[in-house]
XYZ file of C-alpha atoms in Angstrom:
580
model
C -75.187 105.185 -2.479
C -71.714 105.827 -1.248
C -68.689 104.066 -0.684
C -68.474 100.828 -2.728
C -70.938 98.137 -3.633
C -71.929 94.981 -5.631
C -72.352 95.206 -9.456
C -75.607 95.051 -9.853
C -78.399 96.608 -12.783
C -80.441 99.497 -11.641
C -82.901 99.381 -9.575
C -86.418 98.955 -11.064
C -88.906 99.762 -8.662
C -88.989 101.511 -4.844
C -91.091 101.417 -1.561
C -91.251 104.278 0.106
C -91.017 103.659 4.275
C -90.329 104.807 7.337
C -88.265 102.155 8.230
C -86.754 99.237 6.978
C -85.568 95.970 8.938
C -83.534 93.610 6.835
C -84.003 90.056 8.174
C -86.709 88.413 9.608
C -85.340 86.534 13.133
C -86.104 87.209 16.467
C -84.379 90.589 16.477
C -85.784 92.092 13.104
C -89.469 91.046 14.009
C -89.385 92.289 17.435
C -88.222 95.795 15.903
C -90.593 95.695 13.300
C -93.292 94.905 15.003
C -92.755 98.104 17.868
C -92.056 100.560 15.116
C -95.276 99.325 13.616
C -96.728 99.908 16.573
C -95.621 103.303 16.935
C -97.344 104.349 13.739
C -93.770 103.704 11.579
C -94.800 102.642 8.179
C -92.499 99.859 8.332
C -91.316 97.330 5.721
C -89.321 93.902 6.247
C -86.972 92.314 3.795
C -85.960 88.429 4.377
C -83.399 86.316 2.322
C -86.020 83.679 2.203
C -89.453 83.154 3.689
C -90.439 84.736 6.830
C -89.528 81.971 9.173
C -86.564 80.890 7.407
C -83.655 82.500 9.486
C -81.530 81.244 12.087
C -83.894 82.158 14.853
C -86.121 79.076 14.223
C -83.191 76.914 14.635
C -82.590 77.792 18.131
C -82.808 74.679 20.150
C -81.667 75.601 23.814
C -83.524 78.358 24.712
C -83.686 82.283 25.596
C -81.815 83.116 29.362
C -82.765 85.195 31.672
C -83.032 85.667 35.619
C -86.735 84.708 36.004
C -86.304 82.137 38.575
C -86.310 82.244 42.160
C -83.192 83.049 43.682
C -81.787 84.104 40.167
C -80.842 87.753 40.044
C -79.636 90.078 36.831
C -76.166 90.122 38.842
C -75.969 86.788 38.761
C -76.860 86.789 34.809
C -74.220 89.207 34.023
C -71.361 87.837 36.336
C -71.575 84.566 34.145
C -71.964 86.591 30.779
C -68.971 88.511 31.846
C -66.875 85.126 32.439
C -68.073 83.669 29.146
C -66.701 86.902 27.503
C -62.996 86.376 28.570
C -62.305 90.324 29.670
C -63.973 91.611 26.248
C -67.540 92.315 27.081
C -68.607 95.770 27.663
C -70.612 95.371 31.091
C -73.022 98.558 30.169
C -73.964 96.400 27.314
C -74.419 93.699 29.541
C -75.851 95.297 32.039
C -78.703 96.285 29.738
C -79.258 92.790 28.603
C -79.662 90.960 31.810
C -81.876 94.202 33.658
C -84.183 94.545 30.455
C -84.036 91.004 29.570
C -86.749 89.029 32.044
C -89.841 91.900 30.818
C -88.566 91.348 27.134
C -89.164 87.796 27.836
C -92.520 88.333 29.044
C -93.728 90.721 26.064
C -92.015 87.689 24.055
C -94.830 85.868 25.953
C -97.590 88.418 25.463
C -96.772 88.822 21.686
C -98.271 85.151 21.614
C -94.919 82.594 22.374
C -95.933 79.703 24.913
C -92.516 78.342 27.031
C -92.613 75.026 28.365
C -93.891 75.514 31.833
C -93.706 73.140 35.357
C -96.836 71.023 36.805
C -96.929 74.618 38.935
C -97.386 76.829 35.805
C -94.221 78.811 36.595
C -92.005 79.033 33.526
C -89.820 75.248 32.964
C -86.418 76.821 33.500
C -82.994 74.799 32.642
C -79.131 75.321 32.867
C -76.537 75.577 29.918
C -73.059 76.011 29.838
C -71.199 78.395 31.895
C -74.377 79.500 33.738
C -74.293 78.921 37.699
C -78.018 79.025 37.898
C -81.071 77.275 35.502
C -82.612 80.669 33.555
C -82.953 79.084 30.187
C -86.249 78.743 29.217
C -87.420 76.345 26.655
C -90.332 75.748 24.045
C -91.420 72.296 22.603
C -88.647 70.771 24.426
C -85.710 71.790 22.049
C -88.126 73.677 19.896
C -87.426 76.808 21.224
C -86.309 78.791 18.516
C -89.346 77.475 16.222
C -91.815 78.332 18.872
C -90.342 82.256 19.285
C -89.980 82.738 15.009
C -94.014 81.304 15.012
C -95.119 83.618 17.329
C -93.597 86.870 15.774
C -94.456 85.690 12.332
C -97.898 85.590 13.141
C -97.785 88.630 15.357
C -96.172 89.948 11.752
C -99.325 88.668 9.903
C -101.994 89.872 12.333
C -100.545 93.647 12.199
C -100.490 92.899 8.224
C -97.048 94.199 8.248
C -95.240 94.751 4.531
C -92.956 92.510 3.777
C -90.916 91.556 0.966
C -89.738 87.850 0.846
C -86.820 85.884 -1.037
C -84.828 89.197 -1.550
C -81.163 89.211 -1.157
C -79.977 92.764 0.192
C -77.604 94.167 -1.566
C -76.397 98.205 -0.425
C -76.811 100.738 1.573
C -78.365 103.966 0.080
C -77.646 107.112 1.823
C -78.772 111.056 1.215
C -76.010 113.888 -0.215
C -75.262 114.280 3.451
C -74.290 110.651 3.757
C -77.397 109.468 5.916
C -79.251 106.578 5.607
C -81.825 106.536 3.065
C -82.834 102.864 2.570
C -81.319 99.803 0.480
C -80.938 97.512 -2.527
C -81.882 94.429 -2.782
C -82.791 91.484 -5.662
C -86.281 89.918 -5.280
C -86.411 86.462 -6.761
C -90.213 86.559 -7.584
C -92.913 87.508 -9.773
C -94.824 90.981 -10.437
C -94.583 93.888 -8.732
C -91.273 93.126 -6.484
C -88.880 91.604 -9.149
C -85.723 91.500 -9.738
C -83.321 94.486 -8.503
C -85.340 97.446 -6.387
C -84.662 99.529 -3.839
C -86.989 100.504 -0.624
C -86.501 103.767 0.453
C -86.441 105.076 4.007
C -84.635 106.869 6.282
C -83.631 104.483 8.895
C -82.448 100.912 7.799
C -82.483 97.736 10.717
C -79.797 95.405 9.945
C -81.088 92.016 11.321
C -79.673 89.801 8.675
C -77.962 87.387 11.005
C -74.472 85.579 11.158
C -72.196 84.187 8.195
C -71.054 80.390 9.409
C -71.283 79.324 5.988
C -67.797 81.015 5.624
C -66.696 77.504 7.315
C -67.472 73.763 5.471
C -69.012 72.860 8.525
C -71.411 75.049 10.715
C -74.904 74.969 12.438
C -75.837 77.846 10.277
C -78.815 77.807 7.531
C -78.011 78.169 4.232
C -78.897 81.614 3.883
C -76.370 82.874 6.523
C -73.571 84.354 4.312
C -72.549 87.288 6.134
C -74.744 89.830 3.669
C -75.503 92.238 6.541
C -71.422 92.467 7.883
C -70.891 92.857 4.052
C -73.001 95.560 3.084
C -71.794 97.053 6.338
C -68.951 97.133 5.431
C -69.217 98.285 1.971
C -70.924 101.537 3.366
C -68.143 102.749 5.840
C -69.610 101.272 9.145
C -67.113 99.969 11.686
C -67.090 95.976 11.913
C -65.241 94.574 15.677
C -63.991 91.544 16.631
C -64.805 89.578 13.443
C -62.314 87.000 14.793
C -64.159 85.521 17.651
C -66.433 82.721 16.144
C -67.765 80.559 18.300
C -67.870 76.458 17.359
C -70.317 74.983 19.130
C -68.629 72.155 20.908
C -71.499 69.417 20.461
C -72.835 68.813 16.614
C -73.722 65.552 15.178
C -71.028 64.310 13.783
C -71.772 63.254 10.440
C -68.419 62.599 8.348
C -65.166 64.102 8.042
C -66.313 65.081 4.205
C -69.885 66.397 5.640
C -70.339 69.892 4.140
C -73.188 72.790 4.545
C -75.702 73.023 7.502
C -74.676 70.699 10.219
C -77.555 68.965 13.077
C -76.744 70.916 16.397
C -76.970 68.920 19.698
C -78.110 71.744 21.829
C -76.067 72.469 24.796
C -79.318 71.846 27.272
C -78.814 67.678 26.486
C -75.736 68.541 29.284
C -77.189 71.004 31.293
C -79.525 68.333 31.507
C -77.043 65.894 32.304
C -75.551 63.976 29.598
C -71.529 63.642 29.451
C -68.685 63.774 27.182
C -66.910 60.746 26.967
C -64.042 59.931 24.517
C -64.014 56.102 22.794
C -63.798 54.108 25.609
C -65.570 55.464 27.998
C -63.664 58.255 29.756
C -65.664 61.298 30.833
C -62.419 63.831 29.778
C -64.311 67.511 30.755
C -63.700 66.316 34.510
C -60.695 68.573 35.942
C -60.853 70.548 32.890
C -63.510 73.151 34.764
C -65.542 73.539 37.592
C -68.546 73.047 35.873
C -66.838 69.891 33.610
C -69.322 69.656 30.893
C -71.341 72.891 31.481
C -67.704 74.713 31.213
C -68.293 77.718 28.663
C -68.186 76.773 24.899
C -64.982 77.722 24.179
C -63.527 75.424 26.771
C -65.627 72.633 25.670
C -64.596 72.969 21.839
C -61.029 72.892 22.953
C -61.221 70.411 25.277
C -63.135 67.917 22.105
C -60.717 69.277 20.194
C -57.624 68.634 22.281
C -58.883 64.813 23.111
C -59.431 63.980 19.192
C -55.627 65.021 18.439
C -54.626 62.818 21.689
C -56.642 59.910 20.174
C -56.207 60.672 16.539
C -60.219 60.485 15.975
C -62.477 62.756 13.995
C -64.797 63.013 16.667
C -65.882 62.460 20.394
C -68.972 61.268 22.108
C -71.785 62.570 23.998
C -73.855 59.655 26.336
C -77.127 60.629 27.814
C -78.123 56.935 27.381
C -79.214 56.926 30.876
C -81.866 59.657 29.917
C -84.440 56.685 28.892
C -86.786 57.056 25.950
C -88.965 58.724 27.826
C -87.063 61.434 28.890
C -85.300 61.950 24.886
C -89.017 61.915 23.407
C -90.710 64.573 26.076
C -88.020 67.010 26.402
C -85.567 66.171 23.312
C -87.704 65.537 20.483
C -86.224 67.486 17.713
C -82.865 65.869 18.601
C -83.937 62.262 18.636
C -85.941 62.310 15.477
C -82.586 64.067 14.093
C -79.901 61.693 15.300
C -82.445 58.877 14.302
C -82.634 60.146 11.033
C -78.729 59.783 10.774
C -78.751 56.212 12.328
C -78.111 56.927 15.332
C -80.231 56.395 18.581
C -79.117 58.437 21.481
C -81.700 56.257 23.744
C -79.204 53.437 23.300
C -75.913 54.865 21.774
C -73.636 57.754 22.633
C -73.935 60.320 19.955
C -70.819 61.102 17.883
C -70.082 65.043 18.145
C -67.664 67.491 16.524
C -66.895 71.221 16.545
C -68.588 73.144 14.222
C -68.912 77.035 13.143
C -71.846 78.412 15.501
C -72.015 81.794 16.240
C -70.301 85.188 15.346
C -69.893 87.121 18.654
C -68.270 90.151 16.500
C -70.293 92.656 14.113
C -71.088 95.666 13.269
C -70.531 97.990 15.796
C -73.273 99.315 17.720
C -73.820 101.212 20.549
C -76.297 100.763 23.054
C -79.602 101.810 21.151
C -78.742 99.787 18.416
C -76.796 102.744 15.871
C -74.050 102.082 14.152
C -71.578 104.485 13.011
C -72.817 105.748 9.665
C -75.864 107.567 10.828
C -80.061 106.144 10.278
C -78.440 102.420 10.244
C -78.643 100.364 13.075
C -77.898 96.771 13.563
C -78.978 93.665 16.486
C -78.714 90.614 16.401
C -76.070 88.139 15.114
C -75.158 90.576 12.686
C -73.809 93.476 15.351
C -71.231 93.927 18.039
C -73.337 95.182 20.458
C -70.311 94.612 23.443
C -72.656 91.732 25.654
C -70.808 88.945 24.133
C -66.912 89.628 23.981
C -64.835 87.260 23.253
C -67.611 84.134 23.708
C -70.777 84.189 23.571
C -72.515 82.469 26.919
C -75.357 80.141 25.831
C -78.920 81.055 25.113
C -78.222 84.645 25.798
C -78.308 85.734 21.861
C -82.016 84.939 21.500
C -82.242 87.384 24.498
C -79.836 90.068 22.830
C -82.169 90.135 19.997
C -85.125 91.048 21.920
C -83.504 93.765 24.424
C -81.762 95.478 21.768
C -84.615 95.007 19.403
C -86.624 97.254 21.315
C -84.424 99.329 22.496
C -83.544 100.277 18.281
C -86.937 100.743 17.882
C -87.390 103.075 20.655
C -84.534 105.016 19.212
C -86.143 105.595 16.159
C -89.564 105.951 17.157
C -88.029 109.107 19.546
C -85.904 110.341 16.393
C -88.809 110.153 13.815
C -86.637 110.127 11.021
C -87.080 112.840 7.997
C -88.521 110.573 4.823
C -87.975 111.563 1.325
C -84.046 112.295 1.489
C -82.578 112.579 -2.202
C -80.566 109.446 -2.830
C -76.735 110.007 -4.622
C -74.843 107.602 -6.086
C -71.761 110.238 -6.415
C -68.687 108.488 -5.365
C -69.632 104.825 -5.141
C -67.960 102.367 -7.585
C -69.148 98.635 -8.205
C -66.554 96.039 -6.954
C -65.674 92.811 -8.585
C -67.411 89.636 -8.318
C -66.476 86.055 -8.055
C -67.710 83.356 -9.684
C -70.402 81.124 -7.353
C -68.226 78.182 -7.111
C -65.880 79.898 -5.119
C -68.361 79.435 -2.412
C -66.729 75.908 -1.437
C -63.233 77.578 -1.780
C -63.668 79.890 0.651
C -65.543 77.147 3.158
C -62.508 74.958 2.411
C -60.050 77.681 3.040
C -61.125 79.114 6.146
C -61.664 75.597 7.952
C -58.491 74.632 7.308
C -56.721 77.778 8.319
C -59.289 80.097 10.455
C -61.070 77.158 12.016
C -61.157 75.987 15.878
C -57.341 75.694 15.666
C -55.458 78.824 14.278
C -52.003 79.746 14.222
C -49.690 82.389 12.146
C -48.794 80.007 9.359
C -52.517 79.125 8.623
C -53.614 82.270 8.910
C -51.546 83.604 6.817
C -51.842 80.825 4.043
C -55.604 81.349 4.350
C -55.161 85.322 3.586
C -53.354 84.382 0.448
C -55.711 81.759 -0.943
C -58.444 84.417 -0.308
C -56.309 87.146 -1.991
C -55.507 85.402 -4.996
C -59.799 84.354 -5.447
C -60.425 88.318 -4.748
C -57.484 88.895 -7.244
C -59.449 86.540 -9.864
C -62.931 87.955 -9.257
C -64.703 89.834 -12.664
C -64.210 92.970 -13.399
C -67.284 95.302 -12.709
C -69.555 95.847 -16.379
C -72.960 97.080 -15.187
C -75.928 99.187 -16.950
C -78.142 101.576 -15.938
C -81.172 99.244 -17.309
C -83.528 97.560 -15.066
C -84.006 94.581 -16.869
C -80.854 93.963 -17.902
C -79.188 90.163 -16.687
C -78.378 90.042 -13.294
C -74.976 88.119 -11.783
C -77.020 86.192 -9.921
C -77.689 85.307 -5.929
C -74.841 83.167 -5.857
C -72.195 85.280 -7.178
C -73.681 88.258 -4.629
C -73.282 85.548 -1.744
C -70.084 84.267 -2.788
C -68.523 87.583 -3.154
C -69.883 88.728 0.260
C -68.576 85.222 2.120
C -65.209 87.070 0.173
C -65.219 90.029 2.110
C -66.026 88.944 5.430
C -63.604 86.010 5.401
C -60.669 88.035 4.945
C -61.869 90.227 7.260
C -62.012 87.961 9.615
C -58.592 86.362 8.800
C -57.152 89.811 8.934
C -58.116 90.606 12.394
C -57.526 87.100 13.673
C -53.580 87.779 12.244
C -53.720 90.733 14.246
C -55.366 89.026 17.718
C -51.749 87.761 18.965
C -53.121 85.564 21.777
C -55.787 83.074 22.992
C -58.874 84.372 24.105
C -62.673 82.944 24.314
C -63.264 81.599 21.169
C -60.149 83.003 19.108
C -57.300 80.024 19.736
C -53.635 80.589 18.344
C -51.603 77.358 18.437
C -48.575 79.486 18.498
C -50.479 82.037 20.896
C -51.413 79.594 23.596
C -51.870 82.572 26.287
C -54.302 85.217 27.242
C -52.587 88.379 26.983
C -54.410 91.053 28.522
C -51.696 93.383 28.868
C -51.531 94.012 25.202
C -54.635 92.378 23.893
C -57.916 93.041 26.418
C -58.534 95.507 22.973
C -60.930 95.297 20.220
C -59.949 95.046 16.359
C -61.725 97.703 14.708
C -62.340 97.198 11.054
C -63.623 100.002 8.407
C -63.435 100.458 5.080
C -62.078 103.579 3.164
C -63.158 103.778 -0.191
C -59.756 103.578 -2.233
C -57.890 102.762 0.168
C -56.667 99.986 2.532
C -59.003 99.145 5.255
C -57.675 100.364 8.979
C -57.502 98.177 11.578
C -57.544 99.753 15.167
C -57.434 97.903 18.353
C -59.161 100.608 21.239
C -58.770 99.121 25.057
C -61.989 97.521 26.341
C -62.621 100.761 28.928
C -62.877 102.710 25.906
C -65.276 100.632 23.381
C -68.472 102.175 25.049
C -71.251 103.760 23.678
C -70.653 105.416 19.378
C -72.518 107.869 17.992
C -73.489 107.776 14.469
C -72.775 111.030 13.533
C -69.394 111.291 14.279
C -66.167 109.081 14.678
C -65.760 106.956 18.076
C -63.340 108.902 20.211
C -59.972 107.649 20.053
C -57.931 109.208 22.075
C -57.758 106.222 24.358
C -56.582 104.117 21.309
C -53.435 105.300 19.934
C -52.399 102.174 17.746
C -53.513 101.716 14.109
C -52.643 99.000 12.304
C -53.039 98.392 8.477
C -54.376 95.046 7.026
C -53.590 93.053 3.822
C -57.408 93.772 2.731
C -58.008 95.956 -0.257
C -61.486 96.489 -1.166
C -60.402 99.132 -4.086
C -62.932 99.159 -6.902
């Protein structure tokens, strides 16, 4: 290993691969599943079961220019808009020219889209697209449909895989290359407790962390362990501070904590409208495309009219829908709001920001590598350039499969060497804090990294987060397999750590509004001085380095060497220490 890590016993048993993909979502399948393919001996680690990532809570759908009239152009001149001058339009490019096949091996591999009286694929619009390219699955079902399909596909090709582990490091040869990861199997037999599986290339698919926030549509299991271990290994991290709150999610209770019920974004492109308490439809004026504005400009807008009114939340109507309408094409959503009390056939639903989506990561170029070399990462978990500053709807289910592919073509061309000696010369366990700190941080970072940021919170937030990093345990570990283990919830807690004040360090150094990244006191796009990227690695030892690079110059890394930075000469220093 190298760099720094989480305290943790010894590992007690090994798989030997060629690969390893870490997360089992639409992106870590798809790669698994074509490096299989290719003859890889391939192995997949998941948090929890297979199907129990983020992927299967997709409700929208997947976008891409499969209808008539609909062109890639047209796909990536919206994607660019959404991304408020920070996407990197190779990046996108890629996406939206690779995306419509990738959608139709999607459909090969076994998933079934909703489709017209025709048979052409049912195709619907979200926000901030011009044309209807979202296809769906079971109505709203669209993310269960695509995580069935691979997991079977996964079954049939009797992959390995390794469920309920938590991963923990990176390992890496003595000439600092990948050579596989830790991890923590909660189970029985041969895969228990701390091990290690052992290749040499590692696919981070572990998806986002929105449980850094009290609030969020995120699973449980989405703690930010993949930007964390990241992190921990010396691989670059951008734009941490752009996290987007999806603008419409039942609404259940200013005190309502953990895993929040998303009202997909196709209820509007479908029609429905945002109204405040009495009535008023408040999006019109705000955008050309009122409700279907981008999701940034929704949040704010919500956010904005519950200030004006002094209300917790606003409303979405699609009353005029009819039952018939909510049950065929909106069923997950009904039985969900109906579940709560609420019928959306007769009542306007009550809606509320919540934490959604990371658009930052780990830094990637386009076939998927990061910067320390054999580790790649798609996905929520990287920065792969398509999304920028804000994400445009439905298109992440999309980046996972283009990018997907496109890693494990990239590998299968490299045919990594297997076998490289693992070191653990120069890596030092870090401290770990105690599990209920979990809320602390949630509390913390809604209250002063949330949808509304400024320099005050943001700064009071970096504090509180200091002074639990200051309190965590001191490292005691052994070199004994069986010896106690902290336990998943100190590893989680101590990972939601990290990335929070990450995050709160970079959004202190984003001074301006942009996409999904709003300063109170930095009302104003400033793309003079900020159409940049902040940079984030770790030096073992040392402060953390924060560069911002200009947007012409984010392009394409390579793993084996440092990003060019000659276009980039500002570096800034954060008040993040991750000294052991």
């Amino acid at each position: 290993m190298t760099g720094i890590r989480l305290t943790a016993p010894a590992p007690g048993w090994s798989i030997d691969a060629d690969v390893v993909v870490v997360g089992s979502g639409v992106a870590g399948l798809t790669a698994a599943l074509r490096c299989a393919a290719a003859g890889l001996a391939t192995v997949v680690v998941t948090k929890a079961r297979l199907d129990d990532g983020s992927t299967r809570w997709a409700q929208g759908g997947i976008a891409a220019a499969l209808g008539e009239g609909d062109t890639p152009q047209q796909h990536l001149d919206d994607t660019l808009v959404a991304g408020a001058g920070l996407c990197d339009e190779d990046a996108v490019r890629t996406l939206v020219t690779e995306g419509p096949d990738a959608v139709r091996r999607l459909i090969a591999t076994g998933a079934r889209f909703d489709t017209t009286d025709g048979g052409d694929i049912a195709l619907t619009r979200e926000g901030g697209h011009h044309r209807s390219r979202i296809a769906h699955a079971g109505g709203d079902a669209t993310g269960a449909e695509i995580s069935r399909a691979l997991v079977d596909a996964v079954r049939e090709a009797a992959l390995h895989t390794v469920e309920n582990a938590l991963v923990l490091d990176l390992l890496t040869d003595a000439e600092g290359r990948t050579a596989g990861v830790t991890l923590h199997v909660m189970g029985e037999g041969q895969h228990d407790g701390v091990g290690a599986v052992r290749a040499p290339a590692v696919v981070l698919a572990t998806g986002g962390m929105g449980q850094v926030f009290s609030a969020t549509t995120n699973p449980a299991v989405s703690t930010g362990d993949g930007v964390a271990l990241a992190l921990r290994a010396g691989a670059e991290v951008s734009d941490l501070e752009f996290v987007q709150f999806h603008p419409t999610v039942l609404f259940l209770g200013s005190d309502s904590e953990g895993q929040q019920p998303l009202v997909s974004e196709a209820v509007r492109g479908e029609g429905a409208h945002l109204v405040d308490a009495s009535g008023t439809r408040f999006m019109l004026g705000q955008h050309e495309l009122a409700e279907l504005a981008p999701r940034d400009i929704v949040a704010k807008a919500i956010t904005r009219r519950m200030e004006l009114h002094g209300t917790a939340h606003m409303y979405l109507d699609a009353r005029h829908f009819g039952a018939e309408m909510w049950e065929r094409r909106f069923p997950t959503i009904l039985a969900a709001c109906r579940a709560h009390g609420i019928d959306p056939v007769t009542e306007p639903i009550p809606v509320a920001p919540a934490a959604h989506y990371a658009s930052g990561g780990v830094r990637t170029d386009l076939r998927g590598r990061t910067t320390v070399p054999g580790l790649y990462a798609c996905g929520e978990v990287a920065c792969t350039g398509v999304h920028g500053a804000n994400r445009l709807a439905s298109n992440s289910l999309l980046e996972g499969l283009v990018f997907a592919e496109r890693i494990a073509a990239d590998i299968v061309a490299d045919r990594p060497r297997a076998g490289a000696p693992v070191t653990a010369s120069g890596s030092a366990p870090v401290p770990l804090i105690a599990p209920e700190s979990r809320t602390a941080i949630q509390r913390i970072m809604t209250r002063g990294a949330g949808v509304l940021r400024s320099a005050g919170s943001l700064t009071a937030a970096a504090a509180e987060l200091e002074a639990l990093h200051e309190g965590a345990v001191p490292a005691v570990e052994t070199a004994e397999p069986k010896a106690a283990v902290p336990g998943v919830e100190a590893w989680e807690a101590t990972n939601l750590l990290l990335v929070s004040r990450v995050l709160v360090a970079a959004a202190l150094r984003r001074e301006e509004t942009r996409g999904c990244h709003w300063r109170e006191d930095l009302p104003e796009r400033d793309d003079e001085n900020w159409r940049r990227h902040v940079v984030v690695r770790i030096a073992p030892g040392r402060r953390p380095v924060l560069r911002t690079t200009r947007t012409e110059a984010f392009g394409p890394v390579h793993p084996a060497r440092e990003p060019d930075r000659a276009a980039a000469p500002q570096t800034h220093s954060a008040d993040v220490t991750e000294e052991p």
